Tab-separated table of C-alpha atoms in Angstrom:
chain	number	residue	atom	x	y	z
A	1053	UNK	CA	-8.017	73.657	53.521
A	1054	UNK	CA	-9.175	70.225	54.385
A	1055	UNK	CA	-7.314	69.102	58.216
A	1056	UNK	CA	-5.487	65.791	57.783
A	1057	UNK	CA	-4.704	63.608	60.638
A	1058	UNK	CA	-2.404	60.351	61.094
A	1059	UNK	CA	-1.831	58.137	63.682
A	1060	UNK	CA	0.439	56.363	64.991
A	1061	UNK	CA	2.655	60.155	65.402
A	1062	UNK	CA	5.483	58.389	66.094
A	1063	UNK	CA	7.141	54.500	66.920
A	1064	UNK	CA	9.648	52.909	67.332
A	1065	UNK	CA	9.930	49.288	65.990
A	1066	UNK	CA	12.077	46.156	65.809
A	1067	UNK	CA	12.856	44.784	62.548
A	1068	UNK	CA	10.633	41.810	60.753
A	1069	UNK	CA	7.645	43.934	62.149
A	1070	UNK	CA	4.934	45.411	60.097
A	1071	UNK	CA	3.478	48.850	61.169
A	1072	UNK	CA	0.256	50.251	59.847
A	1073	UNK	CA	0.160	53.698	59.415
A	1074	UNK	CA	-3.845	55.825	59.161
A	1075	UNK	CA	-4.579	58.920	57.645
A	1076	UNK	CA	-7.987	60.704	57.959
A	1077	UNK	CA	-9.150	63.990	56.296
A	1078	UNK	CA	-11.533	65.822	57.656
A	1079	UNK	CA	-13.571	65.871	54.457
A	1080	UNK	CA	-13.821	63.759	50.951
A	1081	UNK	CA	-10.877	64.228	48.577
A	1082	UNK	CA	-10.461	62.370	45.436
A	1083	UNK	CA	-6.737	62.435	45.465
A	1084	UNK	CA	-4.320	60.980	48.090
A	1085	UNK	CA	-1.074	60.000	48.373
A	1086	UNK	CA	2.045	59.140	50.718
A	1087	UNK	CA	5.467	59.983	50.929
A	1088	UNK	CA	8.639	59.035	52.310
A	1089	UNK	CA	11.227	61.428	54.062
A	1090	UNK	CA	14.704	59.544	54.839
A	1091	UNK	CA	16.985	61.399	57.334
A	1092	UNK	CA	18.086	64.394	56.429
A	1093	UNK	CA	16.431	64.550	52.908
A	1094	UNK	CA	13.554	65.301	50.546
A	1095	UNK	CA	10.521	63.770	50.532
A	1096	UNK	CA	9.919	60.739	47.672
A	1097	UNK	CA	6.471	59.531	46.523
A	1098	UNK	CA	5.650	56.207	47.631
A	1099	UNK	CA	2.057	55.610	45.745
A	1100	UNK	CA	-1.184	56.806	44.794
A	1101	UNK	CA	-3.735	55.625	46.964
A	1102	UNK	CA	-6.971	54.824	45.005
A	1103	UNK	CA	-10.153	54.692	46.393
A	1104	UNK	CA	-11.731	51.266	45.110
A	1105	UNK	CA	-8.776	49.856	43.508
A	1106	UNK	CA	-5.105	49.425	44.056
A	1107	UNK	CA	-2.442	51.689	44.822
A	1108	UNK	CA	-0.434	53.500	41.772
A	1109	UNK	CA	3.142	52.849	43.136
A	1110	UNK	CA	6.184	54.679	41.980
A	1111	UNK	CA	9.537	52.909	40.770
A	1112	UNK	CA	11.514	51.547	43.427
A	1113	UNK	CA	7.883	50.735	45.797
A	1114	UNK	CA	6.064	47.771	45.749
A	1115	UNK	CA	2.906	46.453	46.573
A	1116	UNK	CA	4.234	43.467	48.510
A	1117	UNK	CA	6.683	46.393	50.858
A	1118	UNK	CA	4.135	49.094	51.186
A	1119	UNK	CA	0.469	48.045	51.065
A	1120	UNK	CA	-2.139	50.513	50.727
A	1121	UNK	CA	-5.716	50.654	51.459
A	1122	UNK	CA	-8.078	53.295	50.265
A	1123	UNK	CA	-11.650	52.531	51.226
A	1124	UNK	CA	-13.749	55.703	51.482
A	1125	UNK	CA	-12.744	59.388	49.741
A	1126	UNK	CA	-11.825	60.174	53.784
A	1127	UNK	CA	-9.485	57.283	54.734
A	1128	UNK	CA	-6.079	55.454	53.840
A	1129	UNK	CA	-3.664	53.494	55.270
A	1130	UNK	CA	0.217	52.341	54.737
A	1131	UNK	CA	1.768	49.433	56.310
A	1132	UNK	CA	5.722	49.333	56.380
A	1133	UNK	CA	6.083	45.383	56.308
A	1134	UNK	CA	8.907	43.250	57.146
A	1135	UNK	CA	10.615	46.383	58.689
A	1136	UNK	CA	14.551	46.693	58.079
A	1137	UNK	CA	16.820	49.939	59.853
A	1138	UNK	CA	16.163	51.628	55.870
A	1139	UNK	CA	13.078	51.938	56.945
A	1140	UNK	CA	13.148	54.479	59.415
A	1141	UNK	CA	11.827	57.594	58.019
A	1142	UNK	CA	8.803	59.892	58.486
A	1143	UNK	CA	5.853	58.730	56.068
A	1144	UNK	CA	3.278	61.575	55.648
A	1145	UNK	CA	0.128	61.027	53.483
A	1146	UNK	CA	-1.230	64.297	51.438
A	1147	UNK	CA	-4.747	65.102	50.090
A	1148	UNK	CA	-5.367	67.438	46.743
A	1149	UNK	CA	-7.690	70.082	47.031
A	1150	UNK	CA	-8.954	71.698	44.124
A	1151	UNK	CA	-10.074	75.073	44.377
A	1152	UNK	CA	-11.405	76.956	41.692
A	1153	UNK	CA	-8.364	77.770	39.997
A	1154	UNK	CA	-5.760	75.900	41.709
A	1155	UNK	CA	-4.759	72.139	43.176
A	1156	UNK	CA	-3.271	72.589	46.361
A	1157	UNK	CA	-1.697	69.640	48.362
A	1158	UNK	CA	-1.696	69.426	51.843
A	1159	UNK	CA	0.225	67.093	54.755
A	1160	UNK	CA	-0.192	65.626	57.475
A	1161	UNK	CA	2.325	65.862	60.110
A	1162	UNK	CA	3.395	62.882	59.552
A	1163	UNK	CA	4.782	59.375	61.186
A	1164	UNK	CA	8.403	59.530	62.641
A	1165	UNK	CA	9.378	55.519	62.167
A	1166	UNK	CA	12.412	53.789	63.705
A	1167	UNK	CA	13.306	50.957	62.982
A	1168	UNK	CA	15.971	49.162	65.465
B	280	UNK	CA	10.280	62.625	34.049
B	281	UNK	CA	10.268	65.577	36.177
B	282	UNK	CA	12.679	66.982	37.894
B	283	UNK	CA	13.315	69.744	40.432
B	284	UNK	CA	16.207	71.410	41.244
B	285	UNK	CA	17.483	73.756	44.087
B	286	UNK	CA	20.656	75.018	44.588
B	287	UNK	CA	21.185	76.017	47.347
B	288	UNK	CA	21.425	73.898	50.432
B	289	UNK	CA	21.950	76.681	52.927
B	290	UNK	CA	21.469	80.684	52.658
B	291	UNK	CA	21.508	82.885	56.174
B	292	UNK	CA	20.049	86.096	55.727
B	293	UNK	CA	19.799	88.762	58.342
B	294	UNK	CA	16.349	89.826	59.526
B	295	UNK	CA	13.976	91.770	57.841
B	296	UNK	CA	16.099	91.729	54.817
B	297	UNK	CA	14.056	90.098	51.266
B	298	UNK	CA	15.009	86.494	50.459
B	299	UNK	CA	14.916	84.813	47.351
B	300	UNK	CA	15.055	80.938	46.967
B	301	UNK	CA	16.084	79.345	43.499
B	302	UNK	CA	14.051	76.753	42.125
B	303	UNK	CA	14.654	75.172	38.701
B	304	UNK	CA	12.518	72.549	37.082
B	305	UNK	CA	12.024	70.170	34.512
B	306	UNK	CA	9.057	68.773	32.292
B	307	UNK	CA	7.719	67.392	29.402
B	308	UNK	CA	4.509	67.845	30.397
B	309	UNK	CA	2.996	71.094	29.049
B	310	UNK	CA	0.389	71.376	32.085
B	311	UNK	CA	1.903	71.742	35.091
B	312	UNK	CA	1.808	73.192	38.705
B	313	UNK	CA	4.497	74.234	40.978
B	314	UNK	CA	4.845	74.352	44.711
B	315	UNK	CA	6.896	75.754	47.737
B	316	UNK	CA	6.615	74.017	50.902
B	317	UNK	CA	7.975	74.728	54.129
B	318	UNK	CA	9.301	72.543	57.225
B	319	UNK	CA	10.255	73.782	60.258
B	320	UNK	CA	12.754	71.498	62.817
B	321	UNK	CA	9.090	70.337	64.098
B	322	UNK	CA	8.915	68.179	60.696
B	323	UNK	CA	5.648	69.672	59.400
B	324	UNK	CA	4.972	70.095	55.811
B	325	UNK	CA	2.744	73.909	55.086
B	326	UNK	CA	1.843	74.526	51.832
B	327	UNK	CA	2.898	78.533	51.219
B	328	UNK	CA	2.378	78.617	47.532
B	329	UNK	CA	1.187	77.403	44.030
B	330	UNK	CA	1.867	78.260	41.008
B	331	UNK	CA	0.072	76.644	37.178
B	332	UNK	CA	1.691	76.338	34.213
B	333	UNK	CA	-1.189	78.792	32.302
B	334	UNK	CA	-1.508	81.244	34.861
B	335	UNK	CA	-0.674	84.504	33.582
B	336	UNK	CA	0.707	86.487	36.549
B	337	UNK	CA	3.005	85.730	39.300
B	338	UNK	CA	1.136	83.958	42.434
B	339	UNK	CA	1.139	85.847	45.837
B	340	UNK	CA	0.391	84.862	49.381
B	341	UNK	CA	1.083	87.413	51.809
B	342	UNK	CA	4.752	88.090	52.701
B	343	UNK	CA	5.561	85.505	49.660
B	344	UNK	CA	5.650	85.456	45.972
B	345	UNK	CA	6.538	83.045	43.303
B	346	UNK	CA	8.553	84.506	40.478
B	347	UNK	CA	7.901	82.292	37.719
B	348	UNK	CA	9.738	82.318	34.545
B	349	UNK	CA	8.302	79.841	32.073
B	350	UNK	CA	11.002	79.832	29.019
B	351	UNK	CA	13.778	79.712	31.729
B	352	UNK	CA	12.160	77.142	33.465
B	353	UNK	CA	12.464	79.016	36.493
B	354	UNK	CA	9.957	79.212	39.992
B	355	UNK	CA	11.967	81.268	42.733
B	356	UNK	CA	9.880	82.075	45.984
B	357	UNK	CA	10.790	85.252	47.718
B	358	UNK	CA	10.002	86.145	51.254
B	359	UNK	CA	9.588	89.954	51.592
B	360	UNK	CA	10.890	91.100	55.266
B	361	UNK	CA	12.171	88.082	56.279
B	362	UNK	CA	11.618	87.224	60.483
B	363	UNK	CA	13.003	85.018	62.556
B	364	UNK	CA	10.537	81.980	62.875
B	365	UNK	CA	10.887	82.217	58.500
B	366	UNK	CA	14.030	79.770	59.469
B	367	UNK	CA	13.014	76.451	58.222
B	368	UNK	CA	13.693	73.882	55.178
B	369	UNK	CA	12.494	75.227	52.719
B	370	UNK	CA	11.339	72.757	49.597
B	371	UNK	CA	10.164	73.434	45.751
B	372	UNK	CA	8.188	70.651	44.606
B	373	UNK	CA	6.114	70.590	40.837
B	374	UNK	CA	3.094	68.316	39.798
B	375	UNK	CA	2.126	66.780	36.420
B	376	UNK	CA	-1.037	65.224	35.163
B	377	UNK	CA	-2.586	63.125	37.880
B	378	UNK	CA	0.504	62.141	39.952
B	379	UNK	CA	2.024	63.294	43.357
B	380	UNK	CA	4.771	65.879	43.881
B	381	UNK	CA	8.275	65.709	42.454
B	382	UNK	CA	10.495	67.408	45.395
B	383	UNK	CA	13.683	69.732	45.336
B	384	UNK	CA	16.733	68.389	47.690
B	385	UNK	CA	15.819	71.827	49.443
B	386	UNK	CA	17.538	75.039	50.836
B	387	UNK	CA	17.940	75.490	54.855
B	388	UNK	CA	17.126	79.509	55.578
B	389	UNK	CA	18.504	80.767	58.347
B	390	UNK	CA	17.191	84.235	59.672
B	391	UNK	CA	19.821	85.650	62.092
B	392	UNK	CA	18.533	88.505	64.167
């Protein structure tokens, strides 16, 4: 299974900020993606992240909130802008890895955000 | 739309004893895939299982299976001899066409000794 890393692990932020938040894999996957996991619940798909055009972004996300960049099949990156206290949540970008006869997702493990 | 549900928010089970974790779902689509994730207090995310729509029998991966029931719209996972570090959120999630995961609210196991 391909190993996914993400940095920052963890911050803590005041609000108005913007954080930017990397994922690398350790190998090329056509399909990424990020999520969102409030306190104390499930996780919620942000976007799609594309490589060579924009971001597919689920109702309720937008562009102009959650900015994504996609430039090679290895790397991606989120940016949490004009923080707010709803904000605070761990973001953790996946990868797809299709086997022969399956598509199996894999995690990171994840960005713990607060937002103060 | 897609939607997955679970249940049951809590279960405690004593050790070694079989567990089996109810997962409903959802879908229009006709191809689909299902998934069982686990997170332990650490916040992790490990894949454990997948399921597709067309596959014929019932996935396995070591101490856990996927009971899949396609006209009840039905993916349970079941642990076989449950231990103590199996004590962990626990989340179904399903996939359609070419987007992300749809998650379950998930069900907290606890394995008591």
């Amino acid at each position: 299974s391909a190993v996914i890393s993400q940095k920052p692990s963890r911050d803590i932020c005041q609000r108005g900020t913007s954080l930017t938040i990397q994922c690398q894999v350790d190998s090329q996957v056509t399909m990424m993606f990020w999520y969102r996991q409030q306190p104390g619940q499930s996780l919620t798909l942000i976007a799609t992240a594309n490589q060579g055009s924009e971001a597919t972004y689920e109702s309720g996300f937008v562009i102009d909130k959650f900015p994504i960049s996609r430039p090679n099949l290895t790397f991606s990156t989120l940016t949490v802008s004009n923080m707010s206290p709803e904000d605070s949540s761990i973001y953790l970008c996946s990868v797809e890895d299709q086997g022969l006869a399956s598509y199996e997702q894999y995690f990171g493990p994840g960005t713990r955000l607060t937002v103060t | 739309a897609q939607k997955i549900t679970q249940t049951q928010p809590g279960m405690f089970v004593q050790e070694k004893e079989a567990v089996t974790l109810d997962c409903t779902y959802d879908t229009s689509d006709p191809s689909y895939g299902l998934f069982w994730y686990k997170q332990p207090s650490s916040g992790e995310m490990i894949f454990l299982i997948y399921q597709g729509s067309y596959d014929q029998q019932n996935a396995t991966e070591g101490r856990y299976s996927l009971n899949f029931q396609k006209a009840r719209k039905s993916a349970n996972l079941v642990i076989s001899a449950s231990q103590l570090g199996d004590s962990a959120m626990y989340f179904c999630a399903m996939r359609g066409g070419a987007d992300g995961l749809t998650f379950g609210k998930g069900t907290h196991l606890i394995i008591q000794p």
